[in-house]
Structure formats: structure tokens, C-alpha cells
């Protein structure tokens, strides 16, 4: 609320009074909000009767958190932030970045390259599955999806709420074509990307004239249309039953990971059968795909088309008056963004071995978009960090058994996933309204490249 | 093209916003090497004429000829490629891109052949932009943004420069600076400029010829000196505010 706006110079007596009052209000509000949701719980007993449980203890905990939290924010954290802001403003010189910070991208890449091996070495092949697959591969899929969406939303400024549709197109392209025609992963990966790009153009045409909210609504509908087609076109897609038995990817056709195959990877090298090899292979595949996405995005940003995307995000009319064809600019943004979604989809199908429309709900689009926004639109590094925090964080929730000792044995942390997701978004948006990494490197410069901090500018037309 | 053909010829143009007629048959001519101004009150249709020349919206009646070629139905981005550059009303720079990138966007039609040279030229014309080249467009002051908007338009090496209200919301001193720069460009390089202004006095001082627009029609035209001296013009646009 007004905590940050309050000047830090007010006497501490007044501040204490003020903080206490704020805390009291926060307590009252949270009591009012939670009394019906948390304080009273309705369940059904065996005879299907509605039973009202009272949970005053839990309610008291929540209200106490609100009161204490508000007090701490107003009394300690708010002034601390204000003081820090003032100190920052006073410091005019832009600090030079340390060696570590400058090379963070390379360090991260190196860490990722050794990650699966390190995990196998640390916890053994069987236990490493969880870390390589549930954390590594899954996070990297989201990194790739978010980087793909970043082209559409972050660079070209076209708000796309139906991005998961292209993910679905890619996944179903791979699953169906490999099952019906026996084509291999490496043939179908580019094909899935091309098909998704094609659907990107199909979506792009009708929405050429739309911007902002209207565009968002149409893309949202598009995502739902694709999902409904997948559900109802049962002859081909088997509807809600999904497609199972999707073939695994192979090492360029030389070694296979199918258990019965003659050229099975484990057999060829005389290793013990384990699914760990396939997961480690998948990890490197998705890592390579992410690297390609990153390189392409960075290259495109330096090319005229990339700069045209950014200009389009800023001002469409000005773009046209400078001779930029906004139609092709938008369509390329949609199709290239969609293409990466398609690649990720094909990979997803090969990894899961089973896909159904359930995996491609609006919820997925929302998560991908949240990752892009949290990461700081346009920043590849920020988006990767956001994906690790969001996706890795929700996976970590499964591990937090100690929460059960606090909230009782029935407490399943996974169920609070979205609550925590939302809380994290609110916190990031309050503290860093432009996302985790909000520095944009100019693509054009005269003598030397200088990062432009968002602190120098306000949103919109200055 | 023969030198007698006007560079820009607007013939009986009518433009509508839905059912509302904003331009009711406008005729304007701009010859090579001229600075021509268009003055008029709020809502007279000045900016609409500027936008119609760029095909946004397109004229419903009449013709617009550029260098003898009909551009009435040509899409906006192709009109820009014929080297008609505009510094639009409200400047419309790219706020989150740096000054340098803004200039680069202006040159997006070129194959970067003259880029370095042109950037230096614009930095000499507006030294303030050079100081601020690594800064985001949105952080510039109004005057600097206007300089950037004109600079960006000039990067396209235009045959015709359209300026829509360059003095809007600027301090008189900055207006003077910008108008001097335009005059310099016109004298040194023979740049043809068509300028729309509310600041009638400054615009008439700058230009050789002028048009006065009232309710979507040109009501008066002639050499700027005569318009400046004309009692009607004086009464309507000049009295009560010499700058």
C-alpha cells in the first residue's frame, strides 16, 4: 500500500503507531476474508450428510501471519527499501559487472552440461531419474516454451493466451505421424515445428487488426478450439483417451531406447537395463533445443526483423510510417514463436509416451505466460530463472514433508501450488515490476554496448 | 520527371471517419525544394490530411499524386518506401528503444549503406541526441523526443518530409531550435518540407507558402508573407500571441 511511498524520515514513535494500526487493519481484513473459507469447512460423512467443521486454530494462524507480516513490512521492510532506494538514487555511477556476472550464461550452460552426470554420480542411476527428468527435463521444456512465447509476447508485444495450442499441434503431429506412418523422431521434429508454424500463420491472419485485450481473447479462444478439436476428433486423436504408446526418440536411428529393439542402447554397450539412459539422452536433446532457441532469438533480435518486432511492440503506426510491413512482421512473429512451441511439443510427446488433451489446457498457457512475464519480458536469462523458480518450485513442494508436521497429516502441499504460484507472482511484481531481469541490452550501439536499466524509464509513452 | 510537376499534389481529397467527413475536397500542392505550411484551428482536418497522404486512413474521394504517381490506394508502408517520411503528431518515437535504435529503425528501408554518415549528420543537426544516444527514447524530454522523431524521419533519406505539429507542447526556445534545423536542411540540401502547425506565426515565418484550413477545406492560400499580413489570418490565428 503506502509503505514504500512513506518518507523514511518520520519519527519512529509515529511509525510504530502507524505500523500497529496497519497490522490491525490487515488482521481484520484477513479475518473477514478467511473466516468463511478457512474457519469453516464443510465435508460429507459416510451417509452423505453435510458436516460443518470449525478450524479456528488454522484461521488464527493465518490471521496472525497477516498481522505480523503487515507489521514487519510497514515497520521494518518498507523503510529499509525506501532507504535502499534513496541510496541507489544517490549513487549515480553504474557499477561495472563482476567477472562472474558477465559470464553467468556460460557458467549456467556448463553446469547444465554436467548436471545429469553429476546426479548419476551423486545419487546413482535410479535415483537420478527424479532429478534429471522431473526437474531437469521438465524445467527445460518450460524454458523452451517460454522462450518461444517470448518472441511473440516479449519481443513483438502480441499478447498470446493460447500458446499451448502450438505445443499441442507439435505433440500430436509427432505422436500421430509416428504411430500411423512410422516416421522417426528426427524426421518429425522439424515437421512438427513447421506444422506448428503453419498454424501460427493461420492464427495470425484473422488477428492482424487486433491488439491488446482483443488479441488476447481471440488467442485464448484459438487455444480452446485446438483442444476441443483434439477431444472431439476421436477417429484420429482418440479423444480424451489420448494417444498412448508414442515411440521414443532414438540416437539418430543408430541406437534405440525401445526395450525389445535389437539396437537397444543398453544392450549395445553391455549396460544394465535402466530408463535413466533415455532420460539423460532426453535431457541433452532438450538442452540442445533450448540452445538453438536462444541462439535463434539472439540472432533475430540483431537482425532487421527482430528490431521490427520490437518497434511493432512500441508503436504500430510509427512502424508503418517508417516503411515496415506490419502484416509480415506480425505473421513471422506468430509463426516463429509457434514453431518453437511445436518443437517442444514433439519432444514432450516423445518423452511422455502418452499424450491427451488434458496436457494442453489453458492452465498451461497461463503458466508459460507467467514465466515470461516473471522473467522480465524479452530477457532470455530472466525467463530461464523464472522457469527454474516456478516449475522447480512447484516440484519442490512435493518434497516438503515437514509441512505436514505443521499443518497436519492431511496437508498435501501440491494442492497449494497455485496459491504459492500466485503469491510468488505478486511478490515479484511488487518488488520488481518489470520481471526478475529487467535490463534490456540494446542491439544497436555506436561505440560500446551499455545495458539500459529499466530504472531509467517508465512504462509507456514518456 | 519534369521539374514543373509538383512533388506532392493533393486533388479534391475527401476523407471520412465512419460517416463523418473530415476532409471536404482538399487541394494542396508542394513543389520541390519548398517549405509549405498548413495552418488552422483545432479539428480543421490538418492532421487528417497528413495521415491521408500516408494512406492511414485512405481518401474516399480524390487523388494524391507523389512525383506524378498516384499513391491514393497504396498501403502505408509502401508509401513510406517511396521516401515520404513523416514525423507524426505526438512524435510516436519508440519509448523502450534507445535513441540510436530509434534512428536505426528510421533507416530500416536502407541497406545500411548511408547509415553511419546519416547518423553523424543528424547528430550534428541535433547535438542533444548524440549526448543521449544510449538512453531510452521514453526518457527524453519533449523537445528531445521531437528532435528524435524528426531525426528518425530523416534517416529514411526522404524526398518529402511531413511534419505534424512539431511545436506541440514545446518551449518557445526549443521550437526555435527545431525550426532553425528544418530551415537549414531546406537551404543546404533542398529538402522539401510540408508542415502542419497550430503555431501559425512560427510556421508562416518558416515557410515560403501557406495554406489555411477551416472545417476540412482550404479557405486561403498564398505566399506566407501575404498570409502573415492578411488581416483575416491575423485576426483568426495570430492576434494575441506573438512568439
XYZ file of C-alpha atoms in Angstrom, chain A residues 155-156 211 304-327 329-330, chain B residues 54 56 75-81 84-86 88 91-95 97 102 105-109 152 156:
56
model
C 9.566 -9.003 -28.466
C 6.605 -8.374 -30.745
C -4.212 -5.623 -30.354
C 16.092 -6.115 -39.006
C 13.142 -8.435 -38.412
C 13.876 -8.628 -34.690
C 14.140 -4.906 -34.384
C 10.951 -4.535 -36.391
C 9.238 -6.798 -33.812
C 10.383 -4.582 -31.003
C 9.335 -1.458 -32.843
C 5.968 -3.059 -33.510
C 5.554 -3.637 -29.781
C 6.208 0.047 -29.169
C 4.150 1.734 -31.868
C 2.432 0.121 -34.810
C 1.551 3.319 -36.660
C 5.067 4.674 -36.393
C 6.300 1.360 -37.780
C 4.132 1.677 -40.837
C 5.191 5.246 -41.413
C 8.787 4.007 -41.484
C 8.001 1.557 -44.244
C 7.802 -1.598 -42.146
C 5.274 -4.110 -43.407
C 3.391 -4.802 -40.207
C 1.495 -7.738 -41.712
C 6.227 -8.687 -39.258
C 3.340 -9.957 -37.142
C 0.287 8.414 -45.758
C -3.988 5.937 -42.955
C -0.625 0.773 -48.418
C 1.119 2.914 -45.830
C 4.374 1.011 -45.636
C 4.781 1.164 -49.418
C 4.129 4.903 -49.409
C 6.932 5.230 -46.885
C 9.186 3.304 -49.255
C 7.800 10.178 -47.896
C 8.867 10.397 -44.283
C 6.648 11.623 -41.515
C 3.779 12.138 -36.781
C 6.047 12.219 -32.085
C 5.459 8.482 -31.681
C 9.042 7.527 -31.018
C 9.753 4.023 -29.709
C 9.926 4.666 -25.948
C 14.307 1.522 -27.577
C 15.180 4.652 -32.961
C 14.527 1.965 -37.260
C 14.207 5.077 -39.393
C 16.820 3.685 -41.730
C 15.192 0.270 -41.961
C 14.441 0.810 -45.648
C 14.211 9.237 -37.376
C 15.000 7.373 -44.463
